[in-house]
Each structure stands twice: as structure tokens, then as C-alpha cells.
mmCIF file with all atom_site columns, C-alpha atoms in Angstrom:
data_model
loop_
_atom_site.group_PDB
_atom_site.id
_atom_site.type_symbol
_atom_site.label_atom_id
_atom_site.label_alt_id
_atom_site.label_comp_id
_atom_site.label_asym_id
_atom_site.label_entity_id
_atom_site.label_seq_id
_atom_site.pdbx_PDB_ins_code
_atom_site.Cartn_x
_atom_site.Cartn_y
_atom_site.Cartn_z
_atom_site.occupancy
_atom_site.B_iso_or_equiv
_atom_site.pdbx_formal_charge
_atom_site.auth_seq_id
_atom_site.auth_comp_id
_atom_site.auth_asym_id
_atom_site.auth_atom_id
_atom_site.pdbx_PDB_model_num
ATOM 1   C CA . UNK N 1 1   ? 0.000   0.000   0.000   1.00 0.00 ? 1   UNK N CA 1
ATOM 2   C CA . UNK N 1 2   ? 1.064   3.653   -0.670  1.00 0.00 ? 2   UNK N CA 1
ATOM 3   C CA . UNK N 1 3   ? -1.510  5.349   0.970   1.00 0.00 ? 3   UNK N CA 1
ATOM 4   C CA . UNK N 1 4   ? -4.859  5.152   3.072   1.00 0.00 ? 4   UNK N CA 1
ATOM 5   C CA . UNK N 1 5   ? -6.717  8.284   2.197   1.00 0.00 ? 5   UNK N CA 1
ATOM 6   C CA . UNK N 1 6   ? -7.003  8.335   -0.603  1.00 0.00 ? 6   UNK N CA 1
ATOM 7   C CA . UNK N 1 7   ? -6.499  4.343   -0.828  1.00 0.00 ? 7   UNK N CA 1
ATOM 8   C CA . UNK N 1 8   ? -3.361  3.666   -3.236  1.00 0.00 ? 8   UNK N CA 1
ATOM 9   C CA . UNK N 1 9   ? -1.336  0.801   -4.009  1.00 0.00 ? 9   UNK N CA 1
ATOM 10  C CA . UNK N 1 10  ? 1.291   0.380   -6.206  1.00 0.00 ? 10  UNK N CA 1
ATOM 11  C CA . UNK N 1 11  ? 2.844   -2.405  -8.801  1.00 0.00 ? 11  UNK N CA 1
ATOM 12  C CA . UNK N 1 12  ? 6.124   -2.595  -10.295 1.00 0.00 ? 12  UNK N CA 1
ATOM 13  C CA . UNK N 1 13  ? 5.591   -4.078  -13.415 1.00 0.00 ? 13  UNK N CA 1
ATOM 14  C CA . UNK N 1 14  ? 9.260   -4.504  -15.752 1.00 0.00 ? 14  UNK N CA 1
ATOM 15  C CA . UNK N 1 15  ? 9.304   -2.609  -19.038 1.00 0.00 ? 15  UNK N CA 1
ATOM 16  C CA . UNK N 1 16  ? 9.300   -5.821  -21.982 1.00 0.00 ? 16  UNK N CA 1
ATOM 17  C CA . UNK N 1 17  ? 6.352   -6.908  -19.649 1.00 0.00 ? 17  UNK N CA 1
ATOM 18  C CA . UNK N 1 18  ? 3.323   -8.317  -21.142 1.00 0.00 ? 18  UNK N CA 1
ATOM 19  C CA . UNK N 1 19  ? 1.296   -6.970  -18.246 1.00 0.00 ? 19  UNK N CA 1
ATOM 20  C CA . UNK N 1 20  ? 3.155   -3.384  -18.643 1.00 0.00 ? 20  UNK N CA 1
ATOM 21  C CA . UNK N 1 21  ? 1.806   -3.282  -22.472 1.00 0.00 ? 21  UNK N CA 1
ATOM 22  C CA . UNK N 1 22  ? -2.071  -4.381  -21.151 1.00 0.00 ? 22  UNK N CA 1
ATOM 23  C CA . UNK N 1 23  ? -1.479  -1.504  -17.916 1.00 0.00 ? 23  UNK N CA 1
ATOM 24  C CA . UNK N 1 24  ? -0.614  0.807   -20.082 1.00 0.00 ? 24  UNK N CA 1
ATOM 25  C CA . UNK N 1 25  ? -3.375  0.630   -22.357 1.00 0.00 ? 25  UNK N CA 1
ATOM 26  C CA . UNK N 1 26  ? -6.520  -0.213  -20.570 1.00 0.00 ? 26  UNK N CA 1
ATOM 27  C CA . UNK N 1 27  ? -5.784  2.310   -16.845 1.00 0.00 ? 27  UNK N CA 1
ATOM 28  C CA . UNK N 1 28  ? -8.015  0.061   -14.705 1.00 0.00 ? 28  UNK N CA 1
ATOM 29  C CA . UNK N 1 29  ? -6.879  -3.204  -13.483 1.00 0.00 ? 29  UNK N CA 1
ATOM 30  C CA . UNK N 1 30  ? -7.326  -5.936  -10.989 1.00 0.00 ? 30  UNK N CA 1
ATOM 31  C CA . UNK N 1 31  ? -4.332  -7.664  -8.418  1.00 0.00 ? 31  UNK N CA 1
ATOM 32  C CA . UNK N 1 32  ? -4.733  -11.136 -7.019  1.00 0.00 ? 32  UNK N CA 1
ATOM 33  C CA . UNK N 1 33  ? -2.929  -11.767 -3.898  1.00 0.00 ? 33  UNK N CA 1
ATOM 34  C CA . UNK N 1 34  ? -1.555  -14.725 -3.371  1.00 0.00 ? 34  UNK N CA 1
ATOM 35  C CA . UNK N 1 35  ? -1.466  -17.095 -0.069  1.00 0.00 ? 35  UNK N CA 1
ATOM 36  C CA . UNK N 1 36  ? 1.545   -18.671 0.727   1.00 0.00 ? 36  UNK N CA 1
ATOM 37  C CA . UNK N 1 37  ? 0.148   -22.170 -0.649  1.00 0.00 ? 37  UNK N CA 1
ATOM 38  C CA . UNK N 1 38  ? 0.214   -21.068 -3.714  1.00 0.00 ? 38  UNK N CA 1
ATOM 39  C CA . UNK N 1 39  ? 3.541   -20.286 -4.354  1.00 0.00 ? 39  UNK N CA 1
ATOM 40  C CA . UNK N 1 40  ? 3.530   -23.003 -7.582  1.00 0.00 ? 40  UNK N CA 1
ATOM 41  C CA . UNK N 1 41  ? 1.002   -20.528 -9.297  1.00 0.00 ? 41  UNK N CA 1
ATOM 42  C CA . UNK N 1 42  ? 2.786   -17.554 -8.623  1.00 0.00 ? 42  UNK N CA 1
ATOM 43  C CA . UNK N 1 43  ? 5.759   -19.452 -10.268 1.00 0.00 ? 43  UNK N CA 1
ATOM 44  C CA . UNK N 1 44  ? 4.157   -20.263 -13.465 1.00 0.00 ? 44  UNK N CA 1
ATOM 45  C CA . UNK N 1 45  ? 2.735   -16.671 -13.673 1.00 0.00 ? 45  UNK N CA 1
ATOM 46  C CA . UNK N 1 46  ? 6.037   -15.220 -13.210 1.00 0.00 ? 46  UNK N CA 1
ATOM 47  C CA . UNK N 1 47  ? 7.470   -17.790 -15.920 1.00 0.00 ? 47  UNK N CA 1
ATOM 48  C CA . UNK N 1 48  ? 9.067   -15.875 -19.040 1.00 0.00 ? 48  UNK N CA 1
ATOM 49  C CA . UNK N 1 49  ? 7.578   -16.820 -21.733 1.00 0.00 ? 49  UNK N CA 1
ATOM 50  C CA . UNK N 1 50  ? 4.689   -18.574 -20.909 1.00 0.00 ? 50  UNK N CA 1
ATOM 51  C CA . UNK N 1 51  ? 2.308   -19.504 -23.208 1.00 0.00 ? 51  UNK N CA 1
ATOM 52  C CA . UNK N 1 52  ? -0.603  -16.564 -23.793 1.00 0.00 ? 52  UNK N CA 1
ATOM 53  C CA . UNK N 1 53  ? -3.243  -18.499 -24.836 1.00 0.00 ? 53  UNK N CA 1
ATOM 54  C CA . UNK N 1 54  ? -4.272  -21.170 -21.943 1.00 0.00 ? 54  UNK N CA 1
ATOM 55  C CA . UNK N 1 55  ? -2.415  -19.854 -19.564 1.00 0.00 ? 55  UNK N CA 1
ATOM 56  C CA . UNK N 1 56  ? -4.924  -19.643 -16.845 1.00 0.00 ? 56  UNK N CA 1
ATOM 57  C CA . UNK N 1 57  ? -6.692  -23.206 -17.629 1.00 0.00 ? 57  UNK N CA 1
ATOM 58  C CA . UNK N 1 58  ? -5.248  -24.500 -14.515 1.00 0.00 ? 58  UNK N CA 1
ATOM 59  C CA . UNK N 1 59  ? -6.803  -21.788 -12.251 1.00 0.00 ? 59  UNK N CA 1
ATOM 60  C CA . UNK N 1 60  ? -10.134 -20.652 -11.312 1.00 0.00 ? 60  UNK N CA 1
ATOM 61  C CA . UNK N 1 61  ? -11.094 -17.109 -12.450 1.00 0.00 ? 61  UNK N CA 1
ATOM 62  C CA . UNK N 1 62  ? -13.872 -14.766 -12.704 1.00 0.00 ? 62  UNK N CA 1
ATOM 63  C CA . UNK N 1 63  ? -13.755 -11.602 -13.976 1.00 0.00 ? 63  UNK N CA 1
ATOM 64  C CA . UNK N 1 64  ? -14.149 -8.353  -12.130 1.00 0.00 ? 64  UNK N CA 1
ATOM 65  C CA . UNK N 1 65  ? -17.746 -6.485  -12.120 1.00 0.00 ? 65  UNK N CA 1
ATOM 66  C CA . UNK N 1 66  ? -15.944 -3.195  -11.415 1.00 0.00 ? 66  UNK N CA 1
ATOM 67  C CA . UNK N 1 67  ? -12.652 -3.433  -13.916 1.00 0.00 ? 67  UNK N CA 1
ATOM 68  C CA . UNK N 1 68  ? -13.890 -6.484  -15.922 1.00 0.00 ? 68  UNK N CA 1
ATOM 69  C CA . UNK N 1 69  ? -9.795  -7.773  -15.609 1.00 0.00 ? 69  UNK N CA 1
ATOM 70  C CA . UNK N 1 70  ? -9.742  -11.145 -14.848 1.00 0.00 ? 70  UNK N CA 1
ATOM 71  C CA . UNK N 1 71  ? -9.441  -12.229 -10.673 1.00 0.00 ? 71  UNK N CA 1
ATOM 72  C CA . UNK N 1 72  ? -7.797  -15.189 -9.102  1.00 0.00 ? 72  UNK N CA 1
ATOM 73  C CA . UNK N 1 73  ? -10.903 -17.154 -7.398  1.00 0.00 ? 73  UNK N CA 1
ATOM 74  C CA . UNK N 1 74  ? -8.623  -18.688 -4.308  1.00 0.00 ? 74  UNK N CA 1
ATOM 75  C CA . UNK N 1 75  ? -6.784  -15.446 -4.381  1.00 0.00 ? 75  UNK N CA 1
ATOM 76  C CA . UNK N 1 76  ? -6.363  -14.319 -0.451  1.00 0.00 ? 76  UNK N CA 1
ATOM 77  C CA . UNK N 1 77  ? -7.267  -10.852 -1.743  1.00 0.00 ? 77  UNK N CA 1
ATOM 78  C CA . UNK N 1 78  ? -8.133  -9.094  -4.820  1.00 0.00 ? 78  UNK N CA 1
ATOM 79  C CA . UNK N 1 79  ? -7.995  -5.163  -5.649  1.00 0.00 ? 79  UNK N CA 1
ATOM 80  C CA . UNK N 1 80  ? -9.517  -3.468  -8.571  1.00 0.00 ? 80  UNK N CA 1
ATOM 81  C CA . UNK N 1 81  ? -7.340  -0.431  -9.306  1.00 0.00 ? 81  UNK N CA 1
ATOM 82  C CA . UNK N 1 82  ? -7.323  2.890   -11.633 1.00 0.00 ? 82  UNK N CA 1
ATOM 83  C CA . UNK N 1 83  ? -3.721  4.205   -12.683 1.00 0.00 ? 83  UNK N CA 1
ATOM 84  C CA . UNK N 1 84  ? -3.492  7.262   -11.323 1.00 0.00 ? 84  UNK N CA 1
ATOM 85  C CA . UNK N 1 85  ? 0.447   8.060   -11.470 1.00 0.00 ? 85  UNK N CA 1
ATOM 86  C CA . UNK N 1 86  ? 3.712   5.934   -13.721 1.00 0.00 ? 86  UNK N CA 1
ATOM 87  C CA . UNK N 1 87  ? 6.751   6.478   -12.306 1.00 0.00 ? 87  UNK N CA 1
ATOM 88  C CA . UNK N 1 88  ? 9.732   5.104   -14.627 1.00 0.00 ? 88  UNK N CA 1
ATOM 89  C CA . UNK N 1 89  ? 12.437  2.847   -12.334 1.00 0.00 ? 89  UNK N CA 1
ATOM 90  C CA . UNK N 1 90  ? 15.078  1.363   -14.396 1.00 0.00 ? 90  UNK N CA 1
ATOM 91  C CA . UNK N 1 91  ? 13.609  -1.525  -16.299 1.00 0.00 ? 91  UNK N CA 1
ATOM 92  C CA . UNK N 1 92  ? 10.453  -1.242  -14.716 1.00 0.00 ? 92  UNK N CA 1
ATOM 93  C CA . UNK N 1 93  ? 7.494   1.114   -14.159 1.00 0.00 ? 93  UNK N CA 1
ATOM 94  C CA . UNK N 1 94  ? 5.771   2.103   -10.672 1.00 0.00 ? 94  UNK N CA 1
ATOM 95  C CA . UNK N 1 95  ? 2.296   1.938   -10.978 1.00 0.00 ? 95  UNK N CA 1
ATOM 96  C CA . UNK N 1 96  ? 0.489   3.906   -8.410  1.00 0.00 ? 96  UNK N CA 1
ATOM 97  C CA . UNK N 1 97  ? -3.332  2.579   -8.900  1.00 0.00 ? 97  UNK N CA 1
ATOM 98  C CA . UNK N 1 98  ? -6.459  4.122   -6.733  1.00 0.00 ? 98  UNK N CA 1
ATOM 99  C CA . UNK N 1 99  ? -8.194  1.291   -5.004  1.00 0.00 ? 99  UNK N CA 1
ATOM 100 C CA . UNK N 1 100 ? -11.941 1.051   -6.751  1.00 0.00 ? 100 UNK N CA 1
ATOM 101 C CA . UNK N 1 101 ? -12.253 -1.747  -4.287  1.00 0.00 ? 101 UNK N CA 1
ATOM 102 C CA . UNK N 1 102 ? -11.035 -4.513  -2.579  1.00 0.00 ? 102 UNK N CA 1
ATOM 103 C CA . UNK N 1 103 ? -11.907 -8.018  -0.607  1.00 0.00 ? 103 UNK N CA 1
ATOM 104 C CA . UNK N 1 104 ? -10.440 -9.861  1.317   1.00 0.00 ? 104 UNK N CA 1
ATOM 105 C CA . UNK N 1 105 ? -11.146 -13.399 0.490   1.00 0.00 ? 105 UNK N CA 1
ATOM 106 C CA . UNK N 1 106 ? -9.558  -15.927 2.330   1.00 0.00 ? 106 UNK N CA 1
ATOM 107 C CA . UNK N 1 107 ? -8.912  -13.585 5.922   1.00 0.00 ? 107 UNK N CA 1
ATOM 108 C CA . UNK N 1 108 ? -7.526  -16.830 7.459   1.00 0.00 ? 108 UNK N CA 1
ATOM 109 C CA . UNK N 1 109 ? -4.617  -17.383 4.958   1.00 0.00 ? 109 UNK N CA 1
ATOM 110 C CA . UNK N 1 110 ? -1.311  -16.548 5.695   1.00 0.00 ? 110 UNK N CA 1
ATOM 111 C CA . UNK N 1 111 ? 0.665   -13.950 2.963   1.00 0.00 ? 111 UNK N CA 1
ATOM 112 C CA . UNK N 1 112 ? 2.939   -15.195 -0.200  1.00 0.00 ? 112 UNK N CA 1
ATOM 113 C CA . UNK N 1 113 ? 6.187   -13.015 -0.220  1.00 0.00 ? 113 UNK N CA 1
ATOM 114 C CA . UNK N 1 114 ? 8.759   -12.840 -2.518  1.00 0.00 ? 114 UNK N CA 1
ATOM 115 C CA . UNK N 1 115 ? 12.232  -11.809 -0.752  1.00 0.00 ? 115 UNK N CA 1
ATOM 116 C CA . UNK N 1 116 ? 15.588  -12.401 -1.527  1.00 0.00 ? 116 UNK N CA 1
ATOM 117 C CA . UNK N 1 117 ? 14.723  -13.996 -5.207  1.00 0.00 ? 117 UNK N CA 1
ATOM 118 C CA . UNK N 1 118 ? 12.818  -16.352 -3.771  1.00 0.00 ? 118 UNK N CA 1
ATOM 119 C CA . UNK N 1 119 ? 9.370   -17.295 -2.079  1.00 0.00 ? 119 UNK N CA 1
ATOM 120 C CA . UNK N 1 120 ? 9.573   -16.959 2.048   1.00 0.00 ? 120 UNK N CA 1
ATOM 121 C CA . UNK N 1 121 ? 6.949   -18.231 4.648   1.00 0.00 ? 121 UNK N CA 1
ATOM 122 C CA . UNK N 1 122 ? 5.875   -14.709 6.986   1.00 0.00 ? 122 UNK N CA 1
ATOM 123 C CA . UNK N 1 123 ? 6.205   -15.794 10.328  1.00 0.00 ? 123 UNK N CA 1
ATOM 124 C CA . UNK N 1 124 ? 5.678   -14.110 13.642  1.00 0.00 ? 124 UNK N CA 1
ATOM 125 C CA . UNK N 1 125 ? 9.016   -12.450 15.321  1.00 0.00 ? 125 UNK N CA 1
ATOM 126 C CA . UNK N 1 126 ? 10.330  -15.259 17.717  1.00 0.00 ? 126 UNK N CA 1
ATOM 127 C CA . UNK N 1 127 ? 8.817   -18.098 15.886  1.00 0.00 ? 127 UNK N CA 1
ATOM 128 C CA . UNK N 1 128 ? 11.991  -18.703 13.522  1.00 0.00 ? 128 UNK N CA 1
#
């Protein structure tokens, strides 16, 4: 998150990006948050090259009644976003997006991160 009032997130989304080209063009677009038990999805949708056509076969989806992008079903949340600011960073662009709205799906689930080039567990300070 960026800010609370008004509610902004942002995305980093690289430059030769097929995401950065659809971003770009359409300025309203949905984010699927991952739990950390899905850390084989969020593989194959970071996976260069990946095939365009079929590439969400394996997952349930539903599209988005406020930015009609296409939503994770198991995601543990989901934000619907308007660009509002691009910020060029290198090879990639910082996309600030207002929130339109947001749900929180699976409250119970614990948080995929991606740290240190890799996928990490969260876990609670003192716990390991």
C-alpha cells in the first residue's frame, strides 16, 4: 500500500512486460494476492515466456464487475485499481493505482512473499 486516504497501491511491473503493455493501455486493473500455498502458481505466472493463450486453464477465475480484468478465485485478496500516477524505475514502471475496491477473500490465509529472489513463509518475530 502507498496510501490510506485516498487508498493507493502500487505495482512494479518490468518494461518488456506483457502486463506493462495491457497496464498501459486499458488504466483500470485488478491484483490477485496470493497465499503462501500457492507459491507453484505464482511461479508459473512469473514464468518468461509462458504460453498466452491457456495460460490460466489451470486456475479458477472470474472476472471483475468493477474493472472487468480477470481475478484469481482462491486469491487471499483481490484489488480493482485505476492508474493514477507511472513512475519510470530502471527496467520497470511504478504503478500507483487508486483502489476502486477490494476483498479480502480468504482472511484466514497466511501472505505469499517474494524476498531475496525467492518465495519466504511470513512468520511471527520469535517463531523462527
Amino acid at each position: 500500500s502507498v496510501s490510506l486516504d485516498p487508498a493507493l497501491v502500487l505495482v512494479c511491473v518490468e518494461n518488456d512486460s506483457r502486463f506493462h503493455e495491457a497496464i498501459s493501455a486499458v488504466g483500470r486493473w485488478s491484483v490477485s494476492v496470493l497465499a503462501e500455498s500457492q507459491r507453484g502458481r505464482a511461479a508459473w505466472f512469473a514464468t518468461r515466456g509462458r504460453p498466452l493463450v491457456g495460460q490460466f486453464d489451470s486456475t479458477p477465475t472470474r472476472r471483475s464487475t468493477v474493472t472487468d480484468a480477470l481475478l484469481l478465485d482462491d486469491a487471499l485478496v483481490t484489488l480493482d485499481c485505476a492508474t493514477t500516477d507511472v513512475h519510470p524505475a530502471g527496467d520497470h514502471d511504478i504503478v500507483v493505482g487508486h483502489v476502486l475496491d477490494l476483498r479480502l477473500e480468504r482472511p484466514d490465509a497466511a501472505p505469499l512473499l517474494y524476498f531475496s529472489s525467492r518465495f519466504v513463509a511470513l512468520r511471527e518475530p520469535g517463531t523462527g
